[in-house]
Coordinates of C-alpha atoms in Angstrom, one line a residue:
X795 CA -16.3 45.9 -59.2
X796 CA -13.6 42.8 -58.7
X797 CA -10.4 43.5 -59.9
X798 CA -8.5 41.2 -61.7
X799 CA -6.1 38.6 -60.0
X800 CA -2.1 38.9 -60.5
X801 CA -0.4 36.4 -62.7
X802 CA 1.5 35.0 -59.3
X803 CA -1.8 34.7 -57.6
X804 CA -3.7 32.9 -60.0
X805 CA -0.8 30.1 -60.5
X806 CA -1.0 29.8 -56.3
X807 CA -4.9 28.5 -56.5
X808 CA -4.5 27.1 -59.9
X809 CA -1.7 24.3 -57.2
X810 CA -4.3 24.6 -54.1
X811 CA -7.4 23.4 -56.6
X812 CA -4.8 20.7 -58.3
X813 CA -3.6 19.3 -54.7
X814 CA -7.7 19.9 -53.0
X815 CA -9.0 17.7 -56.4
X816 CA -6.1 14.6 -56.4
X817 CA -7.0 11.7 -54.5
X818 CA -4.6 10.4 -51.8
X819 CA -3.2 7.2 -52.0
X820 CA -3.8 5.0 -49.7
X821 CA -0.1 5.0 -47.5
X822 CA -0.9 8.9 -46.8
X823 CA -4.4 8.2 -45.8
X824 CA -3.2 6.1 -42.8
X825 CA -0.6 9.3 -42.5
X826 CA -3.6 11.4 -41.9
X827 CA -5.8 9.8 -39.9
X828 CA -2.3 9.4 -37.5
X829 CA -1.6 12.2 -37.8
X830 CA -4.9 13.4 -36.7
X831 CA -5.8 11.4 -33.9
X832 CA -5.3 13.8 -30.8
X833 CA -2.8 13.7 -28.2
X834 CA -6.1 13.2 -25.2
X835 CA -7.3 10.1 -27.2
X836 CA -3.9 8.7 -27.2
X837 CA -3.4 8.6 -23.4
X838 CA -7.0 7.3 -23.5
X839 CA -7.0 3.7 -25.4
X840 CA -3.3 4.0 -22.9
X841 CA -5.8 4.4 -20.2
X842 CA -8.9 1.5 -21.3
X843 CA -5.3 -1.2 -22.1
X844 CA -4.3 -0.1 -18.2
X845 CA -8.1 -0.9 -16.9
X846 CA -8.1 -3.9 -18.9
X847 CA -8.6 -7.0 -16.5
X848 CA -9.0 -10.3 -16.8
X849 CA -12.4 -11.8 -15.8
X850 CA -10.8 -13.7 -12.6
X851 CA -10.0 -9.3 -11.6
X852 CA -13.7 -7.5 -12.8
X853 CA -15.9 -6.3 -10.1
X854 CA -18.9 -6.9 -9.9
X855 CA -21.0 -4.7 -7.3
X856 CA -24.2 -7.3 -7.3
X857 CA -21.4 -10.4 -7.2
X858 CA -18.5 -9.4 -5.2
X859 CA -15.5 -11.5 -5.6
X860 CA -15.0 -14.1 -2.9
X861 CA -11.7 -13.4 -0.6
X862 CA -10.5 -17.3 -0.6
X863 CA -7.7 -18.8 0.4
X864 CA -6.5 -18.8 -2.7
X865 CA -6.2 -15.1 -2.8
X866 CA -5.4 -14.8 0.9
X867 CA -2.0 -17.0 -0.2
X868 CA -1.4 -14.6 -3.4
X869 CA -1.3 -11.8 -1.0
X870 CA 0.8 -13.8 0.9
X871 CA 3.8 -14.3 -1.7
X872 CA 2.8 -11.1 -3.0
X873 CA 4.2 -9.7 0.0
X874 CA 7.3 -11.9 0.9
X875 CA 8.7 -11.5 -2.9
X876 CA 8.6 -7.6 -2.9
X877 CA 9.4 -7.0 0.8
X878 CA 12.6 -9.1 -0.3
X879 CA 14.1 -5.8 -2.3
X880 CA 15.0 -4.3 0.7
X881 CA 17.6 -6.8 2.1
X882 CA 18.7 -8.9 -0.9
X883 CA 22.6 -6.4 -0.5
X884 CA 22.6 -6.8 3.3
X885 CA 24.8 -10.1 3.0
X886 CA 26.9 -8.7 -0.5
X887 CA 27.9 -5.0 0.6
X888 CA 31.1 -6.0 1.4
X889 CA 30.8 -7.4 -2.4
X890 CA 29.1 -4.3 -3.5
X891 CA 32.9 -1.8 -2.2
X892 CA 35.2 -4.0 -4.4
X893 CA 32.7 -3.6 -7.8
X894 CA 32.3 0.3 -7.2
X895 CA 35.7 0.2 -6.0
X896 CA 34.4 2.8 -2.5
X897 CA 34.7 1.9 0.8
X898 CA 32.6 -0.8 3.0
X899 CA 31.8 2.2 5.2
X900 CA 30.0 3.8 2.2
X901 CA 28.8 0.4 0.4
X902 CA 26.6 0.5 4.2
X903 CA 24.8 3.4 2.8
X904 CA 23.2 1.2 0.8
X905 CA 21.0 -0.7 3.1
X906 CA 20.8 2.7 4.8
X907 CA 18.8 4.3 1.9
X908 CA 16.8 1.5 0.9
X909 CA 15.5 1.9 4.1
X910 CA 14.7 4.9 4.5
X911 CA 13.3 5.5 1.3
X912 CA 10.6 2.8 2.8
X913 CA 9.9 4.7 6.0
X914 CA 9.6 7.8 3.7
X915 CA 6.8 5.1 1.5
X916 CA 5.2 4.4 4.6
X917 CA 4.6 7.7 5.4
X918 CA 4.0 9.4 2.0
X919 CA 3.0 6.4 -0.4
X920 CA 0.2 4.7 2.0
X921 CA -1.6 6.4 3.0
X922 CA -3.0 7.1 -1.0
X923 CA -4.4 3.1 0.0
X924 CA -7.7 5.1 1.6
X925 CA -8.0 7.1 -2.0
X926 CA -7.0 5.3 -5.0
X927 CA -8.0 1.5 -5.9
X928 CA -6.2 -0.7 -4.3
X929 CA -5.9 -2.7 -7.8
X930 CA -4.1 -0.3 -10.2
X931 CA -2.3 1.7 -7.4
X932 CA -0.8 -1.8 -6.1
X933 CA 0.0 -2.6 -9.5
X934 CA 1.4 0.6 -10.9
X935 CA 3.9 0.5 -8.0
X936 CA 5.1 -2.9 -8.3
X937 CA 5.2 -2.1 -12.5
X938 CA 7.5 1.8 -11.8
X939 CA 9.6 -0.8 -9.1
X940 CA 10.5 -3.6 -11.2
X941 CA 11.4 -1.0 -14.2
X942 CA 13.4 1.2 -12.5
X943 CA 15.1 -1.8 -10.6
X944 CA 16.7 -2.8 -13.8
X945 CA 19.1 -0.3 -13.6
X946 CA 20.8 -2.0 -10.5
X947 CA 21.2 -4.7 -12.1
X948 CA 23.1 -3.3 -14.8
X949 CA 24.9 0.5 -13.4
X950 CA 28.6 0.6 -12.8
X951 CA 28.1 3.8 -11.4
X952 CA 28.0 4.2 -7.3
X953 CA 26.2 7.3 -7.1
X954 CA 23.2 5.7 -9.6
X955 CA 23.0 2.7 -7.8
X956 CA 22.4 5.2 -4.5
X957 CA 19.8 7.1 -5.9
X958 CA 17.8 4.2 -7.6
X959 CA 18.3 2.5 -4.1
X960 CA 16.5 4.7 -2.8
X961 CA 13.3 5.2 -5.0
X962 CA 13.3 1.1 -5.4
X963 CA 12.7 1.2 -1.1
X964 CA 10.4 4.8 -1.1
X965 CA 8.3 2.5 -3.8
X966 CA 8.5 -0.8 -2.4
X967 CA 5.7 -0.6 0.4
X968 CA 3.0 -3.5 -1.5
X969 CA 2.9 -5.1 1.6
X970 CA 2.2 -2.4 3.8
X971 CA -1.7 -1.8 1.2
X972 CA -1.9 -5.5 1.4
X973 CA -2.9 -5.8 4.7
X974 CA -4.8 -2.8 5.3
X975 CA -6.7 -4.9 2.0
X976 CA -6.7 -8.3 3.8
X977 CA -8.3 -6.5 6.9
X978 CA -11.1 -4.9 4.6
X979 CA -11.8 -8.0 2.7
X980 CA -11.4 -10.9 5.7
X981 CA -14.7 -11.9 8.0
X982 CA -14.2 -10.6 11.1
X983 CA -14.0 -14.1 12.6
X984 CA -10.9 -15.0 10.3
X985 CA -9.6 -12.0 10.3
X986 CA -6.4 -12.7 12.5
X987 CA -5.8 -15.9 10.6
X988 CA -5.3 -14.2 7.2
X989 CA -3.4 -11.4 8.4
X990 CA -1.3 -14.1 10.1
X991 CA -0.6 -15.4 6.3
X992 CA 0.8 -12.2 5.1
X993 CA 2.4 -11.4 8.1
X994 CA 4.2 -14.6 7.8
X995 CA 5.2 -13.8 3.4
X996 CA 6.6 -10.8 5.0
X997 CA 8.7 -12.3 7.7
X998 CA 9.8 -15.2 5.7
X999 CA 10.5 -12.6 2.9
X1000 CA 13.3 -11.1 5.2
X1001 CA 14.7 -14.3 5.8
X1002 CA 14.1 -15.4 2.1
X1003 CA 16.2 -12.2 1.1
X1004 CA 19.1 -12.8 3.2
X1005 CA 19.7 -16.7 2.7
X1006 CA 19.2 -16.3 -1.0
X1007 CA 21.9 -13.6 -1.9
X1008 CA 24.9 -15.0 1.0
X1009 CA 23.8 -17.9 -1.3
X1010 CA 23.6 -16.6 -5.2
X1011 CA 27.1 -14.7 -3.7
X1012 CA 28.5 -17.2 -2.7
X1013 CA 28.4 -19.6 -5.5
X1014 CA 28.9 -16.3 -8.2
X1015 CA 32.2 -15.7 -5.7
X1016 CA 34.4 -18.6 -6.7
X1017 CA 35.1 -17.5 -10.4
X1018 CA 34.4 -13.4 -9.2
X1019 CA 34.0 -12.1 -6.1
X1020 CA 32.9 -9.4 -7.7
X1021 CA 30.1 -10.5 -9.4
X1022 CA 26.8 -11.0 -7.0
X1023 CA 24.1 -9.0 -9.1
X1024 CA 22.6 -12.5 -9.7
X1025 CA 21.0 -11.6 -6.8
X1026 CA 19.7 -8.1 -8.1
X1027 CA 18.8 -10.6 -11.0
X1028 CA 16.3 -12.9 -9.7
X1029 CA 14.3 -10.1 -7.9
X1030 CA 14.1 -8.7 -11.0
X1031 CA 12.1 -11.7 -12.0
X1032 CA 10.6 -12.3 -8.7
X1033 CA 8.9 -8.7 -9.2
X1034 CA 7.8 -9.3 -12.8
X1035 CA 5.9 -12.9 -11.5
X1036 CA 4.1 -10.7 -8.8
X1037 CA 3.4 -8.5 -10.9
X1038 CA 1.7 -11.0 -13.4
X1039 CA -0.2 -13.2 -10.8
X1040 CA -1.5 -10.1 -9.5
X1041 CA -2.9 -8.7 -13.0
X1042 CA -4.4 -12.1 -13.6
X1043 CA -6.0 -12.4 -10.2
X1044 CA -6.1 -9.6 -7.9
X1045 CA -9.8 -8.3 -8.1
X1046 CA -10.4 -4.3 -8.6
X1047 CA -12.0 -3.8 -5.4
X1048 CA -13.9 0.2 -4.9
X1049 CA -12.0 2.6 -3.4
X1050 CA -13.2 3.5 -0.3
X1051 CA -13.5 7.1 -0.4
X1052 CA -14.3 7.0 -4.0
X1053 CA -15.3 11.1 -3.2
X1054 CA -11.7 11.5 -3.4
X1055 CA -11.7 14.8 -1.0
X1056 CA -9.3 14.2 1.0
X1057 CA -6.3 14.0 -1.5
X1058 CA -7.5 17.8 -2.1
X1059 CA -5.8 18.4 1.4
X1060 CA -3.1 15.7 1.2
X1061 CA -1.1 17.4 4.3
X1062 CA -3.9 18.0 5.9
X1063 CA -4.8 13.7 5.2
X1064 CA -0.8 13.3 6.8
X1065 CA -1.9 15.2 9.8
X1066 CA -5.1 12.9 10.0
X1067 CA -2.4 10.0 10.7
X1068 CA -1.1 11.8 14.1
X1069 CA -4.5 12.7 14.9
X1070 CA -5.4 8.8 14.9
X1071 CA -2.7 7.9 17.7
X1072 CA -4.3 10.6 20.2
X1073 CA -7.9 9.5 19.5
X1074 CA -7.9 6.6 19.2
X1075 CA -6.8 4.6 22.4
X1076 CA -6.6 0.9 20.8
X1077 CA -3.9 2.5 18.3
X1078 CA -2.3 4.3 21.0
X1079 CA -1.8 0.9 22.6
X1080 CA -0.7 -0.8 20.2
X1081 CA 1.5 1.0 18.4
X1082 CA 3.6 1.7 21.9
X1083 CA 3.8 -1.6 21.6
X1084 CA 5.0 -2.4 18.9
X1085 CA 7.6 0.2 19.1
X1086 CA 9.1 -1.5 22.5
X1087 CA 8.8 -5.2 20.6
X1088 CA 10.3 -4.0 17.3
X1089 CA 13.4 -2.7 19.6
X1090 CA 14.2 -6.0 21.6
X1091 CA 14.0 -7.3 18.3
X1092 CA 16.6 -5.6 16.0
X1093 CA 18.8 -5.3 19.5
X1094 CA 18.7 -8.8 19.7
X1095 CA 20.2 -9.3 15.6
X1096 CA 22.2 -6.4 16.2
X1097 CA 24.0 -7.3 19.1
X1098 CA 23.8 -11.2 18.4
X1099 CA 26.5 -11.5 16.3
X1100 CA 29.6 -9.9 18.5
X1101 CA 27.7 -12.5 21.1
X1102 CA 28.9 -15.5 19.0
X1103 CA 31.6 -13.6 16.9
X1104 CA 33.7 -13.8 20.8
X1105 CA 35.1 -16.2 22.8
X1106 CA 34.2 -18.8 24.4
X1107 CA 31.9 -19.0 20.6
X1108 CA 33.9 -17.8 18.1
X1109 CA 31.1 -19.1 16.0
X1110 CA 31.8 -18.0 12.0
X1111 CA 29.9 -15.4 9.8
X1112 CA 27.6 -18.7 7.4
X1113 CA 26.9 -20.1 11.2
X1114 CA 25.9 -16.8 12.9
X1115 CA 23.5 -16.6 9.6
X1116 CA 22.0 -19.9 10.1
X1117 CA 20.9 -18.8 13.5
X1118 CA 17.8 -17.3 11.3
X1119 CA 16.5 -20.2 10.2
X1120 CA 15.7 -20.2 13.8
X1121 CA 11.9 -18.6 12.8
X1122 CA 11.0 -20.5 9.6
X1123 CA 9.3 -22.9 12.0
X1124 CA 7.4 -20.6 14.1
X1125 CA 6.4 -17.7 10.8
X1126 CA 5.4 -21.0 9.2
X1127 CA 3.2 -21.7 12.3
X1128 CA 1.4 -18.7 12.7
X1129 CA -1.5 -18.7 10.6
X1130 CA -2.1 -22.4 12.0
X1131 CA -2.5 -20.7 15.7
X1132 CA -3.8 -17.3 14.2
X1133 CA -6.9 -20.2 12.8
X1134 CA -6.5 -22.1 16.0
X1135 CA -6.9 -19.8 18.4
X1136 CA -6.6 -15.9 17.9
X1137 CA -10.2 -16.1 15.6
X1138 CA -11.1 -17.2 18.7
X1139 CA -10.3 -15.5 21.2
X1140 CA -9.1 -11.6 22.0
X1141 CA -6.6 -9.8 20.6
X1142 CA -5.5 -8.6 23.5
X1143 CA -4.9 -12.0 25.5
X1144 CA -2.8 -13.5 22.2
X1145 CA -0.4 -10.0 22.5
X1146 CA -0.1 -10.9 26.9
X1147 CA 0.5 -14.3 26.0
X1148 CA 3.3 -13.7 23.4
X1149 CA 5.0 -10.9 25.6
X1150 CA 4.7 -12.9 29.1
X1151 CA 6.4 -15.4 26.6
X1152 CA 9.2 -13.5 25.4
X1153 CA 10.0 -11.9 28.6
X1154 CA 10.4 -15.4 29.3
X1155 CA 12.6 -15.9 26.8
X1156 CA 14.8 -13.0 26.8
X1157 CA 15.2 -13.8 30.4
X1158 CA 16.9 -17.2 30.4
X1159 CA 19.2 -15.8 26.9
X1160 CA 20.3 -12.6 29.0
X1161 CA 21.8 -14.6 32.1
X1162 CA 22.8 -17.6 29.9
X1163 CA 23.6 -16.6 27.0
X1164 CA 27.7 -15.4 27.9
X1165 CA 28.7 -19.3 28.9
X1166 CA 26.6 -20.9 26.9
X1167 CA 25.1 -21.2 23.6
X1168 CA 21.6 -23.0 24.0
X1169 CA 20.5 -19.3 25.9
X1170 CA 20.6 -17.4 22.6
X1171 CA 18.7 -20.4 21.0
X1172 CA 15.9 -20.2 23.4
X1173 CA 16.2 -16.1 23.2
X1174 CA 15.5 -16.4 19.1
X1175 CA 12.9 -18.7 19.6
X1176 CA 10.9 -16.6 22.3
X1177 CA 11.5 -12.9 20.5
X1178 CA 9.8 -14.5 17.1
X1179 CA 7.3 -16.2 18.6
X1180 CA 6.4 -13.8 20.8
X1181 CA 6.8 -11.0 18.0
X1182 CA 4.3 -13.1 16.2
X1183 CA 1.5 -13.8 18.1
X1184 CA 1.4 -9.5 19.3
X1185 CA 2.0 -8.1 15.8
X1186 CA -0.8 -10.4 14.6
X1187 CA -2.8 -9.5 17.3
X1188 CA -2.0 -5.9 17.8
X1189 CA -3.3 -5.6 13.2
X1190 CA -6.0 -8.0 14.3
X1191 CA -7.6 -5.5 16.4
X1192 CA -6.8 -1.7 15.3
X1193 CA -7.8 -2.9 11.6
X1194 CA -11.3 -2.4 13.0
X1195 CA -10.8 1.1 14.5
X1196 CA -12.4 2.8 11.5
X1197 CA -13.0 1.0 8.3
X1198 CA -11.8 4.1 6.4
X1199 CA -9.3 4.8 7.2
X1200 CA -6.9 1.4 7.9
X1201 CA -4.4 2.7 5.3
X1202 CA -4.0 5.2 7.6
X1203 CA -4.3 3.2 10.8
X1204 CA -1.1 1.3 9.6
X1205 CA 0.9 3.7 8.8
X1206 CA 0.9 5.3 12.4
X1207 CA 1.1 1.9 13.8
X1208 CA 4.4 0.5 11.2
X1209 CA 6.1 4.4 11.7
X1210 CA 5.7 3.2 15.3
X1211 CA 7.6 -0.2 15.1
X1212 CA 10.3 1.3 12.9
X1213 CA 10.9 4.0 15.3
X1214 CA 11.5 1.1 17.6
X1215 CA 13.4 -0.8 15.0
X1216 CA 15.8 2.6 15.0
X1217 CA 16.0 3.2 18.8
X1218 CA 16.8 -1.0 19.3
X1219 CA 19.5 -1.0 17.1
X1220 CA 21.5 2.5 18.9
X1221 CA 20.1 1.2 22.2
X1222 CA 21.4 -2.1 21.7
X1223 CA 24.9 -1.4 20.4
X1224 CA 25.5 0.7 22.8
X1225 CA 24.6 -0.9 25.7
X1226 CA 26.8 -4.5 24.3
X1227 CA 29.4 -2.2 24.0
X1228 CA 29.4 -0.5 27.8
X1229 CA 28.1 -3.8 29.4
X1230 CA 27.7 -7.3 26.7
X1231 CA 25.0 -9.1 26.7
X1232 CA 24.1 -8.9 29.6
X1233 CA 23.5 -5.1 29.5
X1234 CA 21.8 -4.7 26.3
X1235 CA 19.7 -7.9 27.4
X1236 CA 18.5 -6.2 29.9
X1237 CA 17.0 -3.3 28.9
X1238 CA 15.0 -5.8 26.3
X1239 CA 13.6 -7.2 29.7
X1240 CA 12.7 -3.5 30.7
X1241 CA 11.0 -2.6 27.6
X1242 CA 9.0 -6.1 27.3
X1243 CA 8.2 -5.3 31.1
X1244 CA 7.1 -1.8 30.5
X1245 CA 5.0 -3.6 27.0
X1246 CA 2.8 -6.2 29.3
X1247 CA 2.4 -2.8 31.7
X1248 CA 0.6 -1.3 28.8
X1249 CA -1.2 -4.0 27.2
X1250 CA -3.1 -4.9 30.6
X1251 CA -3.5 -1.1 31.7
X1252 CA -5.8 -1.4 29.5
X1253 CA -9.2 -3.9 28.7
X1254 CA -10.1 -5.4 25.3
X1255 CA -13.5 -3.7 25.4
X1256 CA -12.5 -0.3 27.3
X1257 CA -13.8 2.6 25.7
X1258 CA -11.2 4.6 27.3
X1259 CA -7.9 5.0 28.1
X1260 CA -7.1 3.0 31.2
X1261 CA -9.3 0.5 33.0
X1262 CA -11.7 -3.2 32.7
X1263 CA -15.0 -2.0 31.3
X1264 CA -17.5 -4.3 29.8
X1265 CA -16.2 -7.5 31.1
X1266 CA -13.2 -9.5 31.5
X1267 CA -14.1 -12.6 29.1
X1268 CA -12.0 -13.5 26.5
X1269 CA -14.0 -14.7 24.2
X1270 CA -14.1 -12.6 21.0
X1271 CA -17.7 -10.5 20.7
X1272 CA -18.2 -10.8 17.0
X1273 CA -17.7 -14.5 16.4
X1274 CA -20.9 -16.1 14.2
X1275 CA -23.8 -17.8 17.1
X1276 CA -23.4 -21.2 17.6
X1277 CA -25.7 -23.5 14.6
X1278 CA -25.7 -21.0 12.5
X1279 CA -22.7 -21.7 9.0
X1280 CA -20.4 -19.5 8.4
X1281 CA -18.5 -19.2 5.2
X1282 CA -15.4 -18.7 5.5
X1283 CA -15.0 -17.2 1.8
X1284 CA -17.4 -15.2 1.2
X1285 CA -17.5 -11.2 0.3
X1286 CA -16.4 -9.4 3.7
X1287 CA -18.7 -7.3 5.3
X1288 CA -17.4 -4.3 7.5
X1289 CA -17.1 -5.5 11.0
X1290 CA -18.2 -4.2 14.1
X1291 CA -14.5 -2.6 15.6
X1292 CA -13.3 -4.6 18.4
X1293 CA -12.7 -1.7 20.3
X1294 CA -16.0 -0.8 20.9
X1295 CA -15.2 2.9 21.2
X1296 CA -19.1 4.8 21.9
X1297 CA -18.7 7.5 19.3
X1298 CA -20.5 10.8 18.9
X1299 CA -22.8 12.6 16.4
X1300 CA -19.6 13.2 14.5
X1301 CA -18.0 9.7 14.0
X1302 CA -15.5 10.8 16.7
X1303 CA -14.4 8.7 19.4
X1304 CA -14.2 9.0 23.4
X1305 CA -10.9 10.2 23.0
X1306 CA -11.4 13.4 20.6
X1307 CA -13.6 15.2 22.6

């Protein structure tokens, strides 16, 4: 038998029925719909907005986007005004010290922190380019860096400025993601010249950053010596411009390893970088040469200021800084050289030619530079020429080793070059302190001679660690046959490796057996 309800229960039931029967107002309906939107649905909308692409950036597997000259130049421009992040600070460290009221030694740690962050990004971020689709990955890194960069424009705390400098250096690795991407997209017979455009953009970015930073700081210093942030505001605008251009024009190329099985073993993927160095003879050869050439480059530029500021020269900092302009012509001429020459010959030939030119120039500069300014000028031209010829040739060769691991191949190569830069700075400064310009230059001569020995110890078609099997011809093996038409803007197929290493049934190179 049903129990009669109490007056209190009857009142609650009546109130509830009134609420259910009442028709909600339009405003209440809108609020209800917003509140009912689940969190996953909100994220799905954000994801769809992020993944939306303008027409030029959409990828059609039936008709893949062509790797055009415009796209090549865009990648070079993006590399130029991304790598500048690392070098804006170098000419204005003294002004930073005054603004933050710290010693020059502490202010100098900003440059070290950005380079340390960059090295960390090379090791920990760049290998992920073999897994993730490159468009969202690159755009995400630039967005993060550009957003965080605003802190560097505004903060008055040195500790915050130092920490954010490290973080922005860590994520300023997009140029090192674009280089393997160009290796993927460019036709084999155009790979060297296409890479040269991006490499030239990188080299030009280092120069542009130092010159612009000094000029803007000098202009602002006429009013206030502590006003140096103009270059950081410029960098903020440049990054957002790069982001906008890539957002519109960069195609959404698919991942090379879409199953993402490697991501489940991230430490194993990092370990594979070291494994590549001990199983791929061509990569080890190129990495050793990159180490030695980078040491020569940084040794020269770190000791040059000591030489030119001392008797018999006594040049000002401005005049010494103008020596950096010597390399502009070489940088801009590199793509032309690569198109006319390097696209047609074995990359190893370009490396040997570059090293020979550099050796001659360093010998002249070392033994005449102490008493005549022409010596350092000749040496600067030779180092720039040799570095461009050798680097572009090496990259064109190593990007043909393992198409699905190009980002890890690039990481191994760049870590070797970065280690060479640190070595060159330390050794060059120590030897200059002990014996002057001739001592440090003589060490550079030895480094270049060793690089030449490494190059000639293994021929371009050799499948082992040492030897010249496969012939002595300097002509590339993957050039189009005469009489056939080749479209330079056609979608890039994976090229036959220049280093024609035999592989066993598991795909391992002979160095792994």
